[in-house]
Amino acid sequence: METKLPEHGAEVVLCAVGAATSWAESLLTREELERASAFRHEVDRRRFVIGHGAVRVLAACHLGMESSEVPFLQDRRGRPELPGTGLECSISHSGDLVAVAVADDRIGVDVQHHPEEIPLGWQLVAIDAELEPTGPNPRTHFLHRWTQMEAIMKVTGLGLALPKTSRTLIRDTGLQSCYDTPFGMANCITLELDDDHALSVCTIENLTWFLSAAVADLVSGELPVLRSWRGDRTVPNSSPDDRQVQPPSVQPKTH
Ligand SMILES: CC(C)(COP(=O)(O)OP(=O)(O)OC[C@H]1O[C@@H](n2cnc3c(N)ncnc32)[C@H](O)[C@@H]1OP(=O)(O)O)[C@@H](O)C(=O)NCCC(=O)NCCS
């Protein structure tokens, strides 16, 4: 299926978890709606519905079809898929934010609200050196790393089944990190959205790409877009040593 993505390898959209969800509900399958209605908290239901609706709207923009026609599945591990479209996708939610990404290759996205204190449960998970809170701002360092780990878990599709020993940090420039994984080199870019939120995007490719603020008219309608970014390839087939990630240009989306 032809898409508009080849010249823009990835697209990431950040949405608000607003009150209105009917636009998204109208796109979901009966099974998804049943899952949504099982959430105990209304905010969890809205995050789920908006994530699943937004990923269809974004994919539809690139596929040139109606959002309601976009095929959407989740595999047995929960990895979202757009079968038969040639696109890959990822979903994340935290607090009042939902992030969705579509790409022409595997992609993982993770958005995370910064808690005041690093929760004990997280600290127990974070026994690997990469996650150890260090530097002048350990809390921020930890949260950036955490979103990168989550994005890697998603890009591989393994989620928590990805063994910690199977990823090795081989390059780290703070907001841009590269990990060796059984799936290939995982390139992560982290965006500090504001004082309280960070977002990481991960792809598995031996090429250079960067995120920049995307054009405002990419998605329209009822999708409550706060910001969006476009991932562009610049040096296809570069060797790992040639790989570099450009500093992201993070700007609020203007309508
Ligand atoms: C899959 C995982 C990444 C979920 O992350 P999370 O931060 O809890 O939740 P997010 O909102 O960011 O992402 C959830 C979305 O990930 C997607 N997802 C779930 N399993 C996935 C998988 N195996 N591969 C790719 N994506 C997956 C789903 O679309 C899900 O949203 P949905 O249920 O509404 O469809 C998994 O790592 C996890 O459960 N982590 C728990 C926290 C943890 O221990 N992290 C360790 C960090 S070192």
mmCIF file of C-alpha atoms and ligand atoms in Angstrom:
data_model
loop_
_atom_site.group_PDB
_atom_site.id
_atom_site.type_symbol
_atom_site.label_atom_id
_atom_site.label_comp_id
_atom_site.label_asym_id
_atom_site.label_seq_id
_atom_site.Cartn_x
_atom_site.Cartn_y
_atom_site.Cartn_z
ATOM 1 C CA MET A 1 0.000 0.000 0.000
ATOM 2 C CA GLU A 2 1.440 3.373 -0.994
ATOM 3 C CA THR A 3 1.969 5.864 1.798
ATOM 4 C CA LYS A 4 3.215 9.438 2.046
ATOM 5 C CA LEU A 5 5.886 8.405 4.525
ATOM 6 C CA PRO A 6 8.950 7.410 2.448
ATOM 7 C CA GLU A 7 10.268 10.967 2.351
ATOM 8 C CA HIS A 8 9.409 11.415 6.025
ATOM 9 C CA GLY A 9 10.328 8.226 7.859
ATOM 10 C CA ALA A 10 8.286 8.850 10.979
ATOM 11 C CA GLU A 11 5.590 11.061 12.377
ATOM 12 C CA VAL A 12 4.937 11.585 16.082
ATOM 13 C CA VAL A 13 1.882 13.372 17.451
ATOM 14 C CA LEU A 14 1.225 14.429 21.025
ATOM 15 C CA CYS A 15 -2.436 14.746 21.983
ATOM 16 C CA ALA A 16 -4.292 16.029 25.013
ATOM 17 C CA VAL A 17 -6.526 13.706 26.983
ATOM 18 C CA GLY A 18 -9.567 15.920 26.732
ATOM 19 C CA ALA A 19 -13.131 15.236 27.695
ATOM 20 C CA ALA A 20 -14.417 14.639 24.168
ATOM 21 C CA THR A 21 -13.754 11.105 22.982
ATOM 22 C CA SER A 22 -16.712 10.384 20.703
ATOM 23 C CA TRP A 23 -14.555 11.024 17.599
ATOM 24 C CA ALA A 24 -12.188 8.280 18.748
ATOM 25 C CA GLU A 25 -14.849 5.874 20.004
ATOM 26 C CA SER A 26 -16.449 5.925 16.561
ATOM 27 C CA LEU A 27 -13.210 4.456 15.132
ATOM 28 C CA LEU A 28 -12.686 1.603 17.594
ATOM 29 C CA THR A 29 -13.794 -1.997 17.189
ATOM 30 C CA ARG A 30 -16.336 -3.569 19.511
ATOM 31 C CA GLU A 31 -13.534 -5.452 21.240
ATOM 32 C CA GLU A 32 -11.605 -2.246 21.875
ATOM 33 C CA LEU A 33 -14.708 -0.528 23.193
ATOM 34 C CA GLU A 34 -15.247 -3.445 25.581
ATOM 35 C CA ARG A 35 -11.660 -3.087 26.781
ATOM 36 C CA ALA A 36 -12.209 0.637 27.212
ATOM 37 C CA SER A 37 -15.349 0.178 29.271
ATOM 38 C CA ALA A 38 -13.514 -2.191 31.623
ATOM 39 C CA PHE A 39 -11.221 0.542 32.967
ATOM 40 C CA ARG A 40 -12.103 1.539 36.518
ATOM 41 C CA HIS A 41 -10.991 5.129 36.074
ATOM 42 C CA GLU A 42 -12.466 7.413 33.451
ATOM 43 C CA VAL A 43 -9.077 8.974 32.664
ATOM 44 C CA ASP A 44 -7.639 5.535 31.825
ATOM 45 C CA ARG A 45 -10.563 4.894 29.504
ATOM 46 C CA ARG A 46 -10.013 8.214 27.749
ATOM 47 C CA ARG A 47 -6.251 7.637 27.365
ATOM 48 C CA PHE A 48 -6.904 4.246 25.807
ATOM 49 C CA VAL A 49 -9.651 5.468 23.464
ATOM 50 C CA ILE A 50 -7.733 8.569 22.352
ATOM 51 C CA GLY A 51 -4.541 6.572 21.755
ATOM 52 C CA HIS A 52 -6.283 3.991 19.628
ATOM 53 C CA GLY A 53 -8.277 6.650 17.788
ATOM 54 C CA ALA A 54 -5.314 8.982 17.233
ATOM 55 C CA VAL A 55 -3.093 6.285 15.757
ATOM 56 C CA ARG A 56 -5.779 5.534 13.170
ATOM 57 C CA VAL A 57 -6.211 9.222 12.295
ATOM 58 C CA LEU A 58 -2.459 9.659 11.890
ATOM 59 C CA ALA A 59 -2.114 6.505 9.803
ATOM 60 C CA ALA A 60 -5.069 7.533 7.648
ATOM 61 C CA CYS A 61 -3.303 10.812 6.813
ATOM 62 C CA HIS A 62 -0.414 8.847 5.362
ATOM 63 C CA LEU A 63 -2.433 6.137 3.708
ATOM 64 C CA GLY A 64 -4.931 8.452 2.068
ATOM 65 C CA MET A 65 -7.897 6.570 3.457
ATOM 66 C CA GLU A 66 -10.654 7.171 5.970
ATOM 67 C CA SER A 67 -9.630 6.741 9.604
ATOM 68 C CA SER A 68 -12.480 4.267 10.038
ATOM 69 C CA GLU A 69 -10.927 2.060 7.327
ATOM 70 C CA VAL A 70 -7.462 1.804 8.880
ATOM 71 C CA PRO A 71 -6.801 -1.816 9.916
ATOM 72 C CA PHE A 72 -5.574 -1.988 13.510
ATOM 73 C CA LEU A 73 -4.568 -4.999 15.631
ATOM 74 C CA GLN A 74 -2.518 -5.767 18.716
ATOM 75 C CA ASP A 75 -0.381 -8.881 18.855
ATOM 76 C CA ARG A 76 -0.366 -11.253 21.807
ATOM 77 C CA ARG A 77 2.168 -9.078 23.636
ATOM 78 C CA GLY A 78 0.105 -5.924 23.109
ATOM 79 C CA ARG A 79 2.171 -4.438 20.294
ATOM 80 C CA PRO A 80 -0.063 -2.303 18.042
ATOM 81 C CA GLU A 81 -0.001 -3.065 14.323
ATOM 82 C CA LEU A 82 -1.461 -1.657 11.113
ATOM 83 C CA PRO A 83 -1.589 -4.920 9.119
ATOM 84 C CA GLY A 84 -1.250 -4.777 5.373
ATOM 85 C CA THR A 85 -0.541 -1.049 5.285
ATOM 86 C CA GLY A 86 3.267 -1.039 5.224
ATOM 87 C CA LEU A 87 3.213 1.234 8.280
ATOM 88 C CA GLU A 88 4.344 0.564 11.831
ATOM 89 C CA CYS A 89 2.959 2.370 14.856
ATOM 90 C CA SER A 90 3.344 2.936 18.567
ATOM 91 C CA ILE A 91 1.171 4.336 21.372
ATOM 92 C CA SER A 92 1.953 5.778 24.799
ATOM 93 C CA HIS A 93 -0.040 7.570 27.481
ATOM 94 C CA SER A 94 0.844 9.307 30.708
ATOM 95 C CA GLY A 95 -1.125 11.775 32.773
ATOM 96 C CA ASP A 96 -3.023 14.076 30.435
ATOM 97 C CA LEU A 97 -0.954 13.182 27.390
ATOM 98 C CA VAL A 98 -1.165 10.588 24.652
ATOM 99 C CA ALA A 99 1.632 10.120 22.118
ATOM 100 C CA VAL A 100 1.221 8.156 18.916
ATOM 101 C CA ALA A 101 3.731 7.478 16.164
ATOM 102 C CA VAL A 102 3.583 5.974 12.700
ATOM 103 C CA ALA A 103 6.608 5.111 10.602
ATOM 104 C CA ASP A 104 7.661 3.074 7.616
ATOM 105 C CA ASP A 105 9.721 0.854 9.921
ATOM 106 C CA ARG A 106 9.569 -0.279 13.515
ATOM 107 C CA ILE A 107 9.067 2.553 15.978
ATOM 108 C CA GLY A 108 8.564 2.906 19.704
ATOM 109 C CA VAL A 109 7.316 5.981 21.534
ATOM 110 C CA ASP A 110 7.067 6.644 25.242
ATOM 111 C CA VAL A 111 5.773 9.725 27.018
ATOM 112 C CA GLN A 112 6.206 10.003 30.747
ATOM 113 C CA HIS A 113 5.108 12.375 33.443
ATOM 114 C CA HIS A 114 7.912 13.176 35.878
ATOM 115 C CA PRO A 115 6.884 12.289 39.400
ATOM 116 C CA GLU A 116 8.206 14.436 42.243
ATOM 117 C CA GLU A 117 10.102 11.459 43.578
ATOM 118 C CA ILE A 118 11.222 8.399 41.655
ATOM 119 C CA PRO A 119 8.706 5.723 42.736
ATOM 120 C CA LEU A 120 10.209 2.853 44.703
ATOM 121 C CA GLY A 121 8.772 0.342 42.226
ATOM 122 C CA TRP A 122 10.659 2.040 39.419
ATOM 123 C CA GLN A 123 13.864 2.068 41.419
ATOM 124 C CA LEU A 124 13.562 -1.668 41.960
ATOM 125 C CA VAL A 125 13.149 -2.223 38.219
ATOM 126 C CA ALA A 126 16.045 0.094 37.471
ATOM 127 C CA ILE A 127 18.864 -2.130 38.597
ATOM 128 C CA ASP A 128 20.826 -1.737 35.393
ATOM 129 C CA ALA A 129 23.591 0.835 35.213
ATOM 130 C CA GLU A 130 22.028 2.829 32.382
ATOM 131 C CA LEU A 131 19.101 3.707 34.607
ATOM 132 C CA GLU A 132 21.091 4.666 37.670
ATOM 133 C CA PRO A 133 20.167 8.263 38.569
ATOM 134 C CA THR A 134 23.371 10.271 38.044
ATOM 135 C CA GLY A 135 24.632 13.681 36.963
ATOM 136 C CA PRO A 136 23.639 17.160 38.072
ATOM 137 C CA ASN A 137 19.948 16.319 37.760
ATOM 138 C CA PRO A 138 19.550 12.631 38.631
ATOM 139 C CA ARG A 139 15.762 12.683 38.524
ATOM 140 C CA THR A 140 15.718 14.052 34.982
ATOM 141 C CA HIS A 141 18.468 11.669 33.897
ATOM 142 C CA PHE A 142 16.513 8.732 35.290
ATOM 143 C CA LEU A 143 13.278 9.792 33.608
ATOM 144 C CA HIS A 144 14.963 10.275 30.243
ATOM 145 C CA ARG A 145 16.521 6.851 30.485
ATOM 146 C CA TRP A 146 13.236 5.339 31.584
ATOM 147 C CA THR A 147 11.409 6.652 28.535
ATOM 148 C CA GLN A 148 14.220 5.370 26.329
ATOM 149 C CA MET A 149 13.959 1.897 27.863
ATOM 150 C CA GLU A 150 10.206 1.871 27.373
ATOM 151 C CA ALA A 151 10.576 3.042 23.770
ATOM 152 C CA ILE A 152 13.119 0.258 23.144
ATOM 153 C CA MET A 153 10.772 -2.328 24.678
ATOM 154 C CA LYS A 154 8.109 -1.138 22.262
ATOM 155 C CA VAL A 155 10.265 -0.945 19.157
ATOM 156 C CA THR A 156 11.286 -4.564 19.695
ATOM 157 C CA GLY A 157 7.683 -5.543 20.393
ATOM 158 C CA LEU A 158 8.794 -7.618 23.367
ATOM 159 C CA GLY A 159 7.717 -5.201 26.071
ATOM 160 C CA LEU A 160 8.794 -6.392 29.497
ATOM 161 C CA ALA A 161 9.877 -9.712 27.944
ATOM 162 C CA LEU A 162 12.954 -7.955 26.493
ATOM 163 C CA PRO A 163 15.852 -9.197 28.670
ATOM 164 C CA LYS A 164 17.850 -6.367 30.231
ATOM 165 C CA THR A 165 21.051 -8.122 29.251
ATOM 166 C CA SER A 166 20.111 -7.906 25.590
ATOM 167 C CA ARG A 167 20.538 -4.142 25.270
ATOM 168 C CA THR A 168 23.845 -2.355 25.544
ATOM 169 C CA LEU A 169 24.319 1.385 25.602
ATOM 170 C CA ILE A 170 26.936 2.170 22.981
ATOM 171 C CA ARG A 171 26.480 5.895 22.532
ATOM 172 C CA ASP A 172 25.075 8.483 24.855
ATOM 173 C CA THR A 173 24.847 12.207 24.335
ATOM 174 C CA GLY A 174 22.171 12.805 26.923
ATOM 175 C CA LEU A 175 19.033 13.340 24.912
ATOM 176 C CA GLN A 176 20.246 11.018 22.167
ATOM 177 C CA SER A 177 21.283 7.472 22.875
ATOM 178 C CA CYS A 178 22.070 4.400 20.867
ATOM 179 C CA TYR A 179 21.685 0.842 22.161
ATOM 180 C CA ASP A 180 22.797 -2.421 20.640
ATOM 181 C CA THR A 181 19.886 -4.896 20.690
ATOM 182 C CA PRO A 182 19.211 -8.290 19.081
ATOM 183 C CA PHE A 183 16.988 -6.407 16.625
ATOM 184 C CA GLY A 184 19.754 -4.019 15.550
ATOM 185 C CA MET A 185 20.877 -0.587 16.688
ATOM 186 C CA ALA A 186 18.139 1.199 18.603
ATOM 187 C CA ASN A 187 18.385 4.963 18.155
ATOM 188 C CA CYS A 188 16.556 6.955 20.820
ATOM 189 C CA ILE A 189 15.794 10.653 20.803
ATOM 190 C CA THR A 190 14.420 12.183 23.987
ATOM 191 C CA LEU A 191 12.468 15.419 24.067
ATOM 192 C CA GLU A 192 12.061 17.331 27.301
ATOM 193 C CA LEU A 193 8.504 18.523 26.699
ATOM 194 C CA ASP A 194 8.389 20.744 29.773
ATOM 195 C CA ASP A 195 9.498 20.563 33.395
ATOM 196 C CA ASP A 196 7.215 17.616 34.027
ATOM 197 C CA HIS A 197 7.154 15.513 30.867
ATOM 198 C CA ALA A 198 9.610 13.751 28.607
ATOM 199 C CA LEU A 199 9.061 11.793 25.416
ATOM 200 C CA SER A 200 11.386 9.321 23.740
ATOM 201 C CA VAL A 201 11.167 7.956 20.227
ATOM 202 C CA CYS A 202 13.129 4.892 19.178
ATOM 203 C CA THR A 203 13.790 3.394 15.762
ATOM 204 C CA ILE A 204 15.963 0.471 14.749
ATOM 205 C CA GLU A 205 17.965 1.503 11.775
ATOM 206 C CA ASN A 206 21.479 2.172 10.666
ATOM 207 C CA LEU A 207 20.770 5.577 9.347
ATOM 208 C CA THR A 208 20.673 9.132 10.428
ATOM 209 C CA TRP A 209 17.376 10.701 11.235
ATOM 210 C CA PHE A 210 16.152 13.621 13.223
ATOM 211 C CA LEU A 211 12.971 14.966 14.654
ATOM 212 C CA SER A 212 11.756 18.397 13.791
ATOM 213 C CA ALA A 213 8.566 20.273 14.429
ATOM 214 C CA ALA A 214 6.081 19.077 11.859
ATOM 215 C CA VAL A 215 3.824 21.020 9.589
ATOM 216 C CA ALA A 216 0.670 22.180 11.269
ATOM 217 C CA ASP A 217 -1.782 20.830 8.747
ATOM 218 C CA LEU A 218 -0.753 17.184 8.935
ATOM 219 C CA VAL A 219 -3.720 16.112 10.984
ATOM 220 C CA SER A 220 -6.962 17.923 11.363
ATOM 221 C CA GLY A 221 -10.470 17.396 12.572
ATOM 222 C CA GLU A 222 -11.164 16.522 16.186
ATOM 223 C CA LEU A 223 -7.748 15.105 17.013
ATOM 224 C CA PRO A 224 -6.607 17.253 19.991
ATOM 225 C CA VAL A 225 -3.018 17.755 18.777
ATOM 226 C CA LEU A 226 -0.670 19.657 21.076
ATOM 227 C CA ARG A 227 2.549 19.174 19.114
ATOM 228 C CA SER A 228 3.835 17.006 16.329
ATOM 229 C CA TRP A 229 7.213 16.037 14.966
ATOM 230 C CA ARG A 230 8.487 14.541 11.769
ATOM 231 C CA GLY A 231 11.391 12.152 11.598
ATOM 232 C CA ASP A 232 13.410 12.602 8.423
ATOM 233 C CA ARG A 233 16.061 10.362 7.021
ATOM 234 C CA THR A 234 19.100 12.171 5.811
ATOM 235 C CA VAL A 235 21.836 9.599 5.217
ATOM 236 C CA PRO A 236 20.418 6.240 4.149
ATOM 237 C CA ASN A 237 22.738 3.231 4.476
ATOM 238 C CA SER A 238 25.229 5.064 6.668
ATOM 239 C CA SER A 239 27.463 2.930 8.820
ATOM 240 C CA PRO A 240 26.969 2.974 12.593
ATOM 241 C CA ASP A 241 30.021 5.219 12.965
ATOM 242 C CA ASP A 242 28.504 7.744 10.597
ATOM 243 C CA ARG A 243 25.286 7.772 12.557
ATOM 244 C CA GLN A 244 24.404 10.964 14.264
ATOM 245 C CA VAL A 245 21.171 12.365 15.472
ATOM 246 C CA GLN A 246 20.427 16.008 14.931
ATOM 247 C CA PRO A 247 19.242 18.068 17.887
ATOM 248 C CA PRO A 248 15.457 18.051 17.825
ATOM 249 C CA SER A 249 13.681 21.294 17.210
ATOM 250 C CA VAL A 250 10.836 21.287 19.705
ATOM 251 C CA GLN A 251 8.278 23.957 19.083
ATOM 252 C CA PRO A 252 4.626 24.201 19.971
ATOM 253 C CA LYS A 253 2.435 23.446 17.047
ATOM 254 C CA THR A 254 0.638 26.485 15.737
ATOM 255 C CA HIS A 255 -2.764 26.333 14.132
HETATM 256 C C1 LIG B 1 4.773 -2.315 27.026
HETATM 257 C C2 LIG B 1 5.311 -1.369 28.034
HETATM 258 C C3 LIG B 1 6.392 -0.580 27.350
HETATM 259 C C4 LIG B 1 4.192 -0.430 28.491
HETATM 260 O O1 LIG B 1 4.681 0.786 28.931
HETATM 261 P P1 LIG B 1 3.891 1.753 29.922
HETATM 262 O O2 LIG B 1 4.796 2.872 30.233
HETATM 263 O O3 LIG B 1 3.336 0.978 31.044
HETATM 264 O O4 LIG B 1 2.616 2.313 29.133
HETATM 265 P P2 LIG B 1 2.516 3.301 27.880
HETATM 266 O O5 LIG B 1 1.272 4.067 28.043
HETATM 267 O O6 LIG B 1 3.740 4.078 27.614
HETATM 268 O O7 LIG B 1 2.334 2.293 26.656
HETATM 269 C C5 LIG B 1 1.228 1.464 26.589
HETATM 270 C C6 LIG B 1 1.033 1.079 25.147
HETATM 271 O O8 LIG B 1 2.159 0.338 24.701
HETATM 272 C C7 LIG B 1 1.713 -0.514 23.658
HETATM 273 N N1 LIG B 1 2.301 -1.824 23.913
HETATM 274 C C8 LIG B 1 1.927 -2.744 24.831
HETATM 275 N N2 LIG B 1 2.709 -3.831 24.735
HETATM 276 C C9 LIG B 1 3.597 -3.588 23.741
HETATM 277 C C10 LIG B 1 4.647 -4.345 23.164
HETATM 278 N N3 LIG B 1 4.978 -5.580 23.584
HETATM 279 N N4 LIG B 1 5.345 -3.806 22.145
HETATM 280 C C11 LIG B 1 5.039 -2.572 21.684
HETATM 281 N N5 LIG B 1 4.039 -1.792 22.208
HETATM 282 C C12 LIG B 1 3.330 -2.314 23.219
HETATM 283 C C13 LIG B 1 0.190 -0.564 23.688
HETATM 284 O O9 LIG B 1 -0.310 0.123 22.564
HETATM 285 C C14 LIG B 1 -0.133 0.167 24.963
HETATM 286 O O10 LIG B 1 -1.286 0.983 24.891
HETATM 287 P P3 LIG B 1 -2.767 0.361 24.866
HETATM 288 O O11 LIG B 1 -2.807 -0.661 25.937
HETATM 289 O O12 LIG B 1 -3.637 1.527 25.111
HETATM 290 O O13 LIG B 1 -2.929 -0.220 23.510
HETATM 291 C C15 LIG B 1 6.013 -2.183 29.106
HETATM 292 O O14 LIG B 1 7.339 -1.851 29.133
HETATM 293 C C16 LIG B 1 5.547 -2.017 30.485
HETATM 294 O O15 LIG B 1 4.503 -2.538 30.844
HETATM 295 N N6 LIG B 1 6.288 -1.319 31.311
HETATM 296 C C17 LIG B 1 5.944 -1.120 32.721
HETATM 297 C C18 LIG B 1 6.921 -0.214 33.386
HETATM 298 C C19 LIG B 1 8.320 -0.834 33.542
HETATM 299 O O16 LIG B 1 8.545 -1.705 34.336
HETATM 300 N N7 LIG B 1 9.300 -0.311 32.789
HETATM 301 C C20 LIG B 1 10.657 -0.764 32.846
HETATM 302 C C21 LIG B 1 11.581 0.318 32.396
HETATM 303 S S1 LIG B 1 13.263 -0.218 32.459
#
